[in-house]
Short mmCIF file of C-alpha atoms and ligand atoms in Angstrom, two decimals:
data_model
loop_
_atom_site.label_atom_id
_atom_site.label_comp_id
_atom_site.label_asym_id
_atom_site.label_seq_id
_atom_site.Cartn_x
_atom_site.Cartn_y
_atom_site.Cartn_z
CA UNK A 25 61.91 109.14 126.57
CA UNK A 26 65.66 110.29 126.14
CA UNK A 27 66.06 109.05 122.72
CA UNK A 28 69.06 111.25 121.31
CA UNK A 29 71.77 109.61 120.30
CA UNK A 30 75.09 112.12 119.60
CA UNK A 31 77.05 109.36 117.65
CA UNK A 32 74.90 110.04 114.18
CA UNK A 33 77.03 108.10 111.17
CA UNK A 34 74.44 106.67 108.97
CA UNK A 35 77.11 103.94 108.20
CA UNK A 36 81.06 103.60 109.46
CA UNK A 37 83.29 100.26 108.87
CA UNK A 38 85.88 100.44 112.24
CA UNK A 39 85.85 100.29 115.71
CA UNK A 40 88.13 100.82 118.71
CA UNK A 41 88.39 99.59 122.18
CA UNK A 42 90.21 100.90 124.73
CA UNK A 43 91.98 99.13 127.29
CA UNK A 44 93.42 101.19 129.84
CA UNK A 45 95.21 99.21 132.20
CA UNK A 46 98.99 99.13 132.25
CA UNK A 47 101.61 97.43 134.28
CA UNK A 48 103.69 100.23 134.62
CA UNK A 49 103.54 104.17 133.66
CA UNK A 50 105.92 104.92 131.37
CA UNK A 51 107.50 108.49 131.65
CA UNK A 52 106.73 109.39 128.14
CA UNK A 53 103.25 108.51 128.04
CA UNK A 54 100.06 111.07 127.46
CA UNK A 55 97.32 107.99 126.98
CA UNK A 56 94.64 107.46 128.95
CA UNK A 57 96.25 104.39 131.22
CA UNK A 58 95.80 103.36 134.62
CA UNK A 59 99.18 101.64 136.25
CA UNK A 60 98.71 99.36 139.03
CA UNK A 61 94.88 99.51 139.14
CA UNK A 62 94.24 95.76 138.12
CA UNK A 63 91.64 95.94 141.09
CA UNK A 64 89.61 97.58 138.61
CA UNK A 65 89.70 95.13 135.68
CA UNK A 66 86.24 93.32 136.16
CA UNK A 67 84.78 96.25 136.88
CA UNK A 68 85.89 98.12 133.76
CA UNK A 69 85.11 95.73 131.47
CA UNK A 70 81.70 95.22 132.84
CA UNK A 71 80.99 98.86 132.16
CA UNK A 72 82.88 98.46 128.72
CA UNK A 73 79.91 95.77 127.71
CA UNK A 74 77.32 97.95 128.96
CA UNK A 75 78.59 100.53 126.77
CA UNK A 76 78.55 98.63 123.60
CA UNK A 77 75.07 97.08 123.94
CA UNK A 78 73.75 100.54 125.25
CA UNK A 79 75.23 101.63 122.09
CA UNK A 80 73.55 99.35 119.97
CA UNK A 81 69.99 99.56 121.69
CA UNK A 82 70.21 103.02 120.59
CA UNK A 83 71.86 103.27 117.59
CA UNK A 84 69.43 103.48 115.15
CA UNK A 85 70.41 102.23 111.07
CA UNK A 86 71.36 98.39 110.37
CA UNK A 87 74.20 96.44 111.75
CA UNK A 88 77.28 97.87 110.36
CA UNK A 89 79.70 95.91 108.49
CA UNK A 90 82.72 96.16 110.20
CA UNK A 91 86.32 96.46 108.11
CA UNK A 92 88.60 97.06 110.93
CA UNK A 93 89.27 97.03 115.05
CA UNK A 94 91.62 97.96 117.38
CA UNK A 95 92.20 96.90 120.41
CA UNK A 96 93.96 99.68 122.00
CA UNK A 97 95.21 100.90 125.44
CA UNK A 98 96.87 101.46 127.92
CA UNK A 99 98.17 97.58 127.55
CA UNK A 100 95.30 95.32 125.94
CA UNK A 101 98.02 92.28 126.03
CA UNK A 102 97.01 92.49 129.91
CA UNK A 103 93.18 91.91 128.70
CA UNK A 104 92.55 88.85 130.94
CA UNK A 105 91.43 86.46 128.62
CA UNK A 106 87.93 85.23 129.37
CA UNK A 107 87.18 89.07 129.72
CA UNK A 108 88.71 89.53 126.02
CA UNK A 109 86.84 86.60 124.13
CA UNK A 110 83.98 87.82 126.02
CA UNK A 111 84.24 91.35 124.28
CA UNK A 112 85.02 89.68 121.10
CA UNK A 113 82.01 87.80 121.33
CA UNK A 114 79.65 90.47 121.92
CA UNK A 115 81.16 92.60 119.23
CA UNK A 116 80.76 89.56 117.07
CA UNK A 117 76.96 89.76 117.67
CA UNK A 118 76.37 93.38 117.38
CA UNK A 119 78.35 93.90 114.28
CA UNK A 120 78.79 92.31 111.34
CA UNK A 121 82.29 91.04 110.65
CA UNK A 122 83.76 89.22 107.92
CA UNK A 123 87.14 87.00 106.77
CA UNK A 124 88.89 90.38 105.77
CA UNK A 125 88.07 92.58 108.93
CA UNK A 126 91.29 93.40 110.22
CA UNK A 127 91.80 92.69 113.55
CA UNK A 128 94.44 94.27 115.80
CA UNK A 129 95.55 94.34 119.41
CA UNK A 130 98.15 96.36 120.94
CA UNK A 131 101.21 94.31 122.90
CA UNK A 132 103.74 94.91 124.66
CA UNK A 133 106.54 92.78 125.01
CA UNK A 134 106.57 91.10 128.69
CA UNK A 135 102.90 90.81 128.94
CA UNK A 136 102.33 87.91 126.72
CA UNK A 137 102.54 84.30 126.19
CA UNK A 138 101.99 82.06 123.51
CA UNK A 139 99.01 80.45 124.64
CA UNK A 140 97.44 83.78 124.65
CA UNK A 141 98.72 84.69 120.66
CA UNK A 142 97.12 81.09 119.65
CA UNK A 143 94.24 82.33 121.83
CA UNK A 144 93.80 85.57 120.12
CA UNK A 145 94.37 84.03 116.72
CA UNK A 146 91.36 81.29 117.67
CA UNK A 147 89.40 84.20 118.48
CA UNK A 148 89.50 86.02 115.43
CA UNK A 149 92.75 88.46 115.80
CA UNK A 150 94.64 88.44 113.10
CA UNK A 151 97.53 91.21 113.62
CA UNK A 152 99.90 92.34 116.09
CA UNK A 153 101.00 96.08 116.66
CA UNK A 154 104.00 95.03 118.88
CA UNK A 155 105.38 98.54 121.25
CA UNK A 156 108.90 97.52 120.94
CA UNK A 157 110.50 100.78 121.06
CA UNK A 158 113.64 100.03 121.43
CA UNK A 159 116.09 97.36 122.14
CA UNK A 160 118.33 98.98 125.09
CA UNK A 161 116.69 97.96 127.80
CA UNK A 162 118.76 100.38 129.80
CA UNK A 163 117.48 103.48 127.87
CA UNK A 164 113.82 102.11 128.18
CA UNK A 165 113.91 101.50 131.60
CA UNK A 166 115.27 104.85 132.59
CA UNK A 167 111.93 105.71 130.88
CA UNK A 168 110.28 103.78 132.75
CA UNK A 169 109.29 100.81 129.90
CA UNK A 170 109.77 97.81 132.36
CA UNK A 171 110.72 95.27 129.33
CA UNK A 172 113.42 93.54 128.14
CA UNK A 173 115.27 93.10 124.64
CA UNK A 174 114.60 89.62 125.28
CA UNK A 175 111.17 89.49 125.92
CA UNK A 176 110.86 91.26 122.41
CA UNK A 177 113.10 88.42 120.74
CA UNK A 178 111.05 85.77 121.95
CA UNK A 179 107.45 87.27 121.05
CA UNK A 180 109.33 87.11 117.74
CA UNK A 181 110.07 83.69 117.82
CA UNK A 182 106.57 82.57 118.74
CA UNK A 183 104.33 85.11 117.54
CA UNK A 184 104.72 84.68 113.33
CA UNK A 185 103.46 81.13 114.23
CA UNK A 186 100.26 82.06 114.93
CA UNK A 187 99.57 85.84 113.20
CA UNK A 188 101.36 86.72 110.34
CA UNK A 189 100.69 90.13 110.36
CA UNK A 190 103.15 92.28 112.78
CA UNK A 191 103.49 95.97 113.20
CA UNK A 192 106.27 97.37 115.65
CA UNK A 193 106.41 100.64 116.79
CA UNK A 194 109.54 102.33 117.33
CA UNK A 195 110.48 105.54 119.40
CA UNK A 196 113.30 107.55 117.59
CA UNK A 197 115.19 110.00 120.03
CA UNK A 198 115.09 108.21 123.11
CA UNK A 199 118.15 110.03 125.68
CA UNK A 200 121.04 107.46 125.52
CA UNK A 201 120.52 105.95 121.96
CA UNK A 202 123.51 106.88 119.77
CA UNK A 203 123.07 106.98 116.17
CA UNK A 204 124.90 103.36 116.00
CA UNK A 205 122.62 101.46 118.11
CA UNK A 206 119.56 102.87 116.23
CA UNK A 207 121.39 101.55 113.54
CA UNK A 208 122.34 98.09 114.85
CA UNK A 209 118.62 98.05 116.15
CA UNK A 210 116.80 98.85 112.69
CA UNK A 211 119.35 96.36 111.31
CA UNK A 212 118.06 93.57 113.32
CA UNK A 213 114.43 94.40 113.52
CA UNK A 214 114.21 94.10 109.85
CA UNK A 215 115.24 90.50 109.23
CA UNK A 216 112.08 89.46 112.09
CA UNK A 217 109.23 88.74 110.11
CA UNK A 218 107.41 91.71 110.22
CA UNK A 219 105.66 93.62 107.79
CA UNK A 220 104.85 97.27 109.45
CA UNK A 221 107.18 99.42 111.09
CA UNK A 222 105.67 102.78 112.49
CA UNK A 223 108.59 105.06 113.85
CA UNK A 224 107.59 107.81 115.88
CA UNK A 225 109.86 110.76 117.44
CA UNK A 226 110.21 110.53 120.80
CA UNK A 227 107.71 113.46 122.32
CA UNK A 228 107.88 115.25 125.76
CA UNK A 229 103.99 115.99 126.04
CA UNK A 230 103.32 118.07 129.02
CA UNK A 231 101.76 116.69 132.78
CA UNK A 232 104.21 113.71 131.81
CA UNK A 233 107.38 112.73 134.14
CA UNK A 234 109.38 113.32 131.04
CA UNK A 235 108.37 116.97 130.94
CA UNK A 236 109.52 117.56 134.20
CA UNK A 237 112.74 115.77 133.94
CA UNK A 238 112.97 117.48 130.78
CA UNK A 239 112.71 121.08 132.12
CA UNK A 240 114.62 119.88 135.41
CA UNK A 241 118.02 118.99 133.48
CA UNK A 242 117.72 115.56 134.99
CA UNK A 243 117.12 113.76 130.98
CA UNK A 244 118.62 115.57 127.98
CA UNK A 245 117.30 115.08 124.64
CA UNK A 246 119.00 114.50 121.39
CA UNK A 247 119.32 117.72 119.10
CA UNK A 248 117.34 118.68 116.37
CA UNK A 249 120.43 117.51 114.05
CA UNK A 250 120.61 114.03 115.39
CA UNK A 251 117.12 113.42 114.89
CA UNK A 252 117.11 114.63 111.02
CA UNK A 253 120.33 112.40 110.60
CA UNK A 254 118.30 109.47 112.01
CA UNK A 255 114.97 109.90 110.32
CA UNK A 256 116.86 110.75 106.75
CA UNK A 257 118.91 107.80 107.87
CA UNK A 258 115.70 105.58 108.37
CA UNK A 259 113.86 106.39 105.19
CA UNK A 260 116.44 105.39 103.31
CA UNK A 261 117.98 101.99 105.04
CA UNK A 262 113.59 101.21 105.42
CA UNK A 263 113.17 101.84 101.96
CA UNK A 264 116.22 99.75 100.85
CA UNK A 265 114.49 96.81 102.60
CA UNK A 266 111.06 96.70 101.37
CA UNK A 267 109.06 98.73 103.65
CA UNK A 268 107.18 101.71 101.68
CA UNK A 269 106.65 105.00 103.52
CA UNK A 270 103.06 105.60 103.37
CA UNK A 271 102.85 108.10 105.88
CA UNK A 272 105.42 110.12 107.85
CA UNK A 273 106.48 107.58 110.81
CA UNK A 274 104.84 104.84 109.27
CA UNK A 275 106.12 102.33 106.36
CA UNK A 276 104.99 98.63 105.46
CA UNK A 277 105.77 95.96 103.16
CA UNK A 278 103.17 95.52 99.91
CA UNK A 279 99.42 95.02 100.60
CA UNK A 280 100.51 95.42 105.07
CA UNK A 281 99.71 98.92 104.95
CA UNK A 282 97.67 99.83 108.40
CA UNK A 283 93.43 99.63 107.04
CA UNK A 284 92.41 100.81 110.69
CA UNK A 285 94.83 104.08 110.65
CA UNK A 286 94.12 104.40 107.01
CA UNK A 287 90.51 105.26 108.07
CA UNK A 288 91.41 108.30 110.79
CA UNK A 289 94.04 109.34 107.94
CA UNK A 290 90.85 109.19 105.55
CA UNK A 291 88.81 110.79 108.10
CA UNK A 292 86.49 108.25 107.76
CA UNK A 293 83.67 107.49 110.67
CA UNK A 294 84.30 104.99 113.09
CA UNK A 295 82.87 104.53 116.44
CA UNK A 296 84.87 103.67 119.74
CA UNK A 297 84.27 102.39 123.29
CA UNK A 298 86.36 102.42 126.37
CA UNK A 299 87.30 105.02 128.58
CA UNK A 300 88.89 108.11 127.07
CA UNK A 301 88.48 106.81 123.60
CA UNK A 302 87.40 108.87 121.05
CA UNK A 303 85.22 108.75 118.25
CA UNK A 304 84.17 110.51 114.75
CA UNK A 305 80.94 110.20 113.03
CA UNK A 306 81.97 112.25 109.97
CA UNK A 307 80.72 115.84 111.39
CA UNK A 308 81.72 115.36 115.16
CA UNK A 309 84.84 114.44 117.37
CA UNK A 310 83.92 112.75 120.52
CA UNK A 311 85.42 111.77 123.21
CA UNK A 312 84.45 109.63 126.55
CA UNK A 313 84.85 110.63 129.58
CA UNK A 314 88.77 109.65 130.98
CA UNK A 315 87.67 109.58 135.15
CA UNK A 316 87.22 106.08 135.53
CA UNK A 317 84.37 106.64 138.18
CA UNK A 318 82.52 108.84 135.67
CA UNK A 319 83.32 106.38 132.58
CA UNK A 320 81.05 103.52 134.67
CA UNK A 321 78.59 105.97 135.92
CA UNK A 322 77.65 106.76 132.21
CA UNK A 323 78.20 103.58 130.59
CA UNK A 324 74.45 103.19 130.38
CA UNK A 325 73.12 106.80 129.28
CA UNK A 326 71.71 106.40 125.88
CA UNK A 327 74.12 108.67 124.35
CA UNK A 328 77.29 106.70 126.03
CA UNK A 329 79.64 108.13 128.74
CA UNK A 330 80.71 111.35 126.28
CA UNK A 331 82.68 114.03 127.54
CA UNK A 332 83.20 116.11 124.88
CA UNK A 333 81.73 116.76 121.66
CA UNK A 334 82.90 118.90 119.24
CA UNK A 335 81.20 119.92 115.44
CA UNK A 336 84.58 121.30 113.69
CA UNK A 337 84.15 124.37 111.68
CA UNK A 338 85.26 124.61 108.33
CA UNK A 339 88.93 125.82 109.16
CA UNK A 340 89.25 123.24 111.45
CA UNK A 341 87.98 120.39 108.91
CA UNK A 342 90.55 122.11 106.04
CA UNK A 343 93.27 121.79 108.64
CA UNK A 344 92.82 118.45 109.09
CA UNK A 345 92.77 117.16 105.72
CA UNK A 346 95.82 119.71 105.14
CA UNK A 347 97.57 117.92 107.58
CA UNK A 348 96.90 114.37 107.91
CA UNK A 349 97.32 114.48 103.91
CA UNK A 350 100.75 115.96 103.57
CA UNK A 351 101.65 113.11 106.46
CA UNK A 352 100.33 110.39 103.79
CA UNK A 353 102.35 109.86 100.65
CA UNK A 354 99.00 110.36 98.69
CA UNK A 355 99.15 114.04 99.66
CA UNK A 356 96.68 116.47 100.47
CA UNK A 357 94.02 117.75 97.21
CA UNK A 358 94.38 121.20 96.32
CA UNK A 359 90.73 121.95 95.94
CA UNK A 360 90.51 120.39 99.85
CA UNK A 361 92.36 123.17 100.43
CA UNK A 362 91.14 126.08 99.00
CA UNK A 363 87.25 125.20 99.04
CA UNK A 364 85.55 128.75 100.69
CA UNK A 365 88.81 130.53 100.86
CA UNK A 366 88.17 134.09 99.11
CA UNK A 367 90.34 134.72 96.37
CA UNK A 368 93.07 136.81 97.89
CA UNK A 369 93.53 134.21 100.62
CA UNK A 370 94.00 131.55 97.76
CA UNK A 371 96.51 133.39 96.12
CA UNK A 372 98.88 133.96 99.36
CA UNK A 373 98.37 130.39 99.54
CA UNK A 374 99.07 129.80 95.80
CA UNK A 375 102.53 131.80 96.47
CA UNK A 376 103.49 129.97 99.43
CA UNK A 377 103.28 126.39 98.41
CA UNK A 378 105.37 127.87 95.27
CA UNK A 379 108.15 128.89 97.79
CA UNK A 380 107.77 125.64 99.50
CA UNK A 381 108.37 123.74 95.95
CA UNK A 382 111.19 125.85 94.97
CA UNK A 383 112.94 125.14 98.71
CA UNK A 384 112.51 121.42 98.20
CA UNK A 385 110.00 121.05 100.70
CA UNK A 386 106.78 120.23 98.86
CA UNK A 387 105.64 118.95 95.15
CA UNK A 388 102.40 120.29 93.43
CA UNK A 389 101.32 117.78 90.50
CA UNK A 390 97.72 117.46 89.28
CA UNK A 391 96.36 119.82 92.14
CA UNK A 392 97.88 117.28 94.83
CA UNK A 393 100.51 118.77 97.24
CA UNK A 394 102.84 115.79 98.85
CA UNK A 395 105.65 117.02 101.50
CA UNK A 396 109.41 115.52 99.78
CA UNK A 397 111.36 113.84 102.45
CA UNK A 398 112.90 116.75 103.38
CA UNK A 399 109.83 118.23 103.79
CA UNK A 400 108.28 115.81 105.98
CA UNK A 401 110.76 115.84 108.95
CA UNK A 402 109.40 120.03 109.23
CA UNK A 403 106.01 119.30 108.65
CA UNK A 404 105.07 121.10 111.37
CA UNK A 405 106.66 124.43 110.11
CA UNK A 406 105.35 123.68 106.67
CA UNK A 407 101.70 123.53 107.93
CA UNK A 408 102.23 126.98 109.99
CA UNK A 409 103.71 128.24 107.11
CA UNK A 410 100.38 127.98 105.19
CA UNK A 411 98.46 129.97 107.81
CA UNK A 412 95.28 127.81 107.44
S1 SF4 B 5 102.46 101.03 128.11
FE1 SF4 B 5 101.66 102.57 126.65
S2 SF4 B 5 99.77 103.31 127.55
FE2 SF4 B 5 100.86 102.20 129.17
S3 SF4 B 5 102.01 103.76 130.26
FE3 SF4 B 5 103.38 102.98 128.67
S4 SF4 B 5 103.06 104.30 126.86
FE4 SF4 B 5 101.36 104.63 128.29
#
């Protein structure tokens, strides 16, 4: 009997589900969604369930105490909701969750009501990760993002009735936003009552209509200088209202940091379902397969409808914590760093971060490296410029 299971964590605390479906594509967008495929919904989630209990017939320690889930997508806020409770239910009774599990679904504005938030919050949801964006409806729809300044304004009205938790997300650089609006925007999202804002620069990801548009000349993108100006800009005005930068695009008022990112930040295990999603058992990156045909075909194999599975090698686990540590203000450990580097290799390194200290860039104190602000808006070069 087939009785290998690939997803070995003896123990992990989180959980994601992926719901694909989307009512339009936006042009920016590199995430496993399906636009205009409602057809498909029953279908989907059907194989979704299968997946979950095939899961747990097979997964062999105790029922897992569960800390956090995400409901991600694609658009969960199009989740029909007797399919939703449904998954909520059976995740209910294959998990163990308590009053503190954190649980989040993605929105977006347009696709919601507030029967459904009272709904969610009934059913055990208890926050919001809202994808505003931004509030030029012109500028979004150009993109493609088929919502509406107002259908974020009244969300806002409704939604702290119910769950008092509320992320937004942000895109910073998108073509036609001057420096002013982002202003006037950020100025007006901060009085809602809202305690998590990520911000996230607008990125042209290849295979996306933005990409070609892009390298067509039909959209032009803000320079380099405007978006330093803006993020320096948005530290500063985000910091001046409450919201602590935990991590490079993402900044919360006391106690509202995000638990569930906190955990791929941490690199901590946590299991996912849903097509495309990915998961991490603490040696090995998985992820299921994105062809929705295939995704249902497998839903019932013992060891789930995988794609890809990948053990990282040493380099490629010290490159992660390098990175996804000098994101977080809690910095990366030194001795994360250097563990199995030979000696010589250590002291290039030693001589680098040095540079990077005396430029500004980066602070060393007690063996932890943190990126300054300066330093975090070149992250990127400051990673290549360790050589890891
Ligand atoms: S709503 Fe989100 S997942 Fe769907 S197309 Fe737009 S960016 Fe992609």
């Amino acid at each position: 009997m087939h009785k290998i299971i690939t997803f070995k964590a003896r123990s992990f605390h989180s959980l994601y589900i992926h719901w694909p479906f989307c009512p339009y594509r936006c042009h920016f967008c590199p995430f496993v969604a399906l636009a205009g495929q409602d057809q498909y919904m029953q279908v989907y989630h059907d194989a979704l369930i299968q997946e979950i209990n095939t899961f747990i017939k097979h997964y062999e320690q105790n029922k897992q105490r569960i800390d956090t889930v995400f409901f991600g997508g694609g658009t969960p806020s199009t989740y029909p909701n007797d399919l939703l409770l449904d998954t909520i239910a059976i995740l209910k009774e294959s998990f163990d969750f308590h009053e503190k599990t954190e649980v989040t679904i993605e929105v977006n504005p347009g696709t919601v009501n507030e029967e459904q938030i009272d709904l969610w919050q009934k059913a055990g949801i208890n926050r919001l990760s809202v994808g505003v964006q931004s509030l030029k409806d012109g500028a979004l729809h150009s993109l493609n993002r088929l919502q509406s300044k107002h259908d974020v304004e009244q969300l806002m009205l409704y939604a702290p009735n119910y769950i008092n938790n509320i992320s937004v997300d942000l895109i910073m650089g998108i073509p036609d936003v001057s420096f002013e609006e982002w202003q006037e925007y950020l100025t007006k999202i901060v009085q809602w009552p809202i305690k998590h804002i990520s911000v996230y620069f607008l990125t042209v990801h290849e295979d996306t209509r933005l990409y070609f548009n892009v390298a067509s000349g039909k959209v032009q993108l803000p320079s380099d200088d405007f978006m330093v100006d803006c993020y320096f800009w948005t530290q500063a005005f985000l910091a001046s209202c409450g919201f602590e930068q935990y991590e490079l695009s993402n900044f919360a008022r006391k106690n509202f940091f995000s638990r569930h990112n906190s955990v791929y930040w941490d690199r901590k295990p946590y299991k996912a379902f849903g097509l495309g999603a990915c998961s991490f058992d603490g040696v090995k990156r998985m992820q299921n397969e994105k062809n929705l045909i295939q995704y249902i075909q497998k839903a019932t194999l013992p060891d789930g409808p995988i794609a890809i599975c990948e053990e990282l090698t040493d380099q490629q686990i010290r490159l992660e914590k390098v990175m996804l540590g000098l994101r977080r203000s809690q910095g990366a450990l030194w001795d994360d760093i250097v563990v199995g580097l030979d000696a010589s290799k250590v002291c290039i390194l030693q001589s680098e971060v040095d540079t990077l200290v005396n430029e500004g860039l980066m602070t060393c104190d007690k063996r932890v490296l943190r990126l300054t602000q300066k330093g975090l808006v070149v992250e990127n070069q400051i990673i290549a410029r360790l050589g890891l």
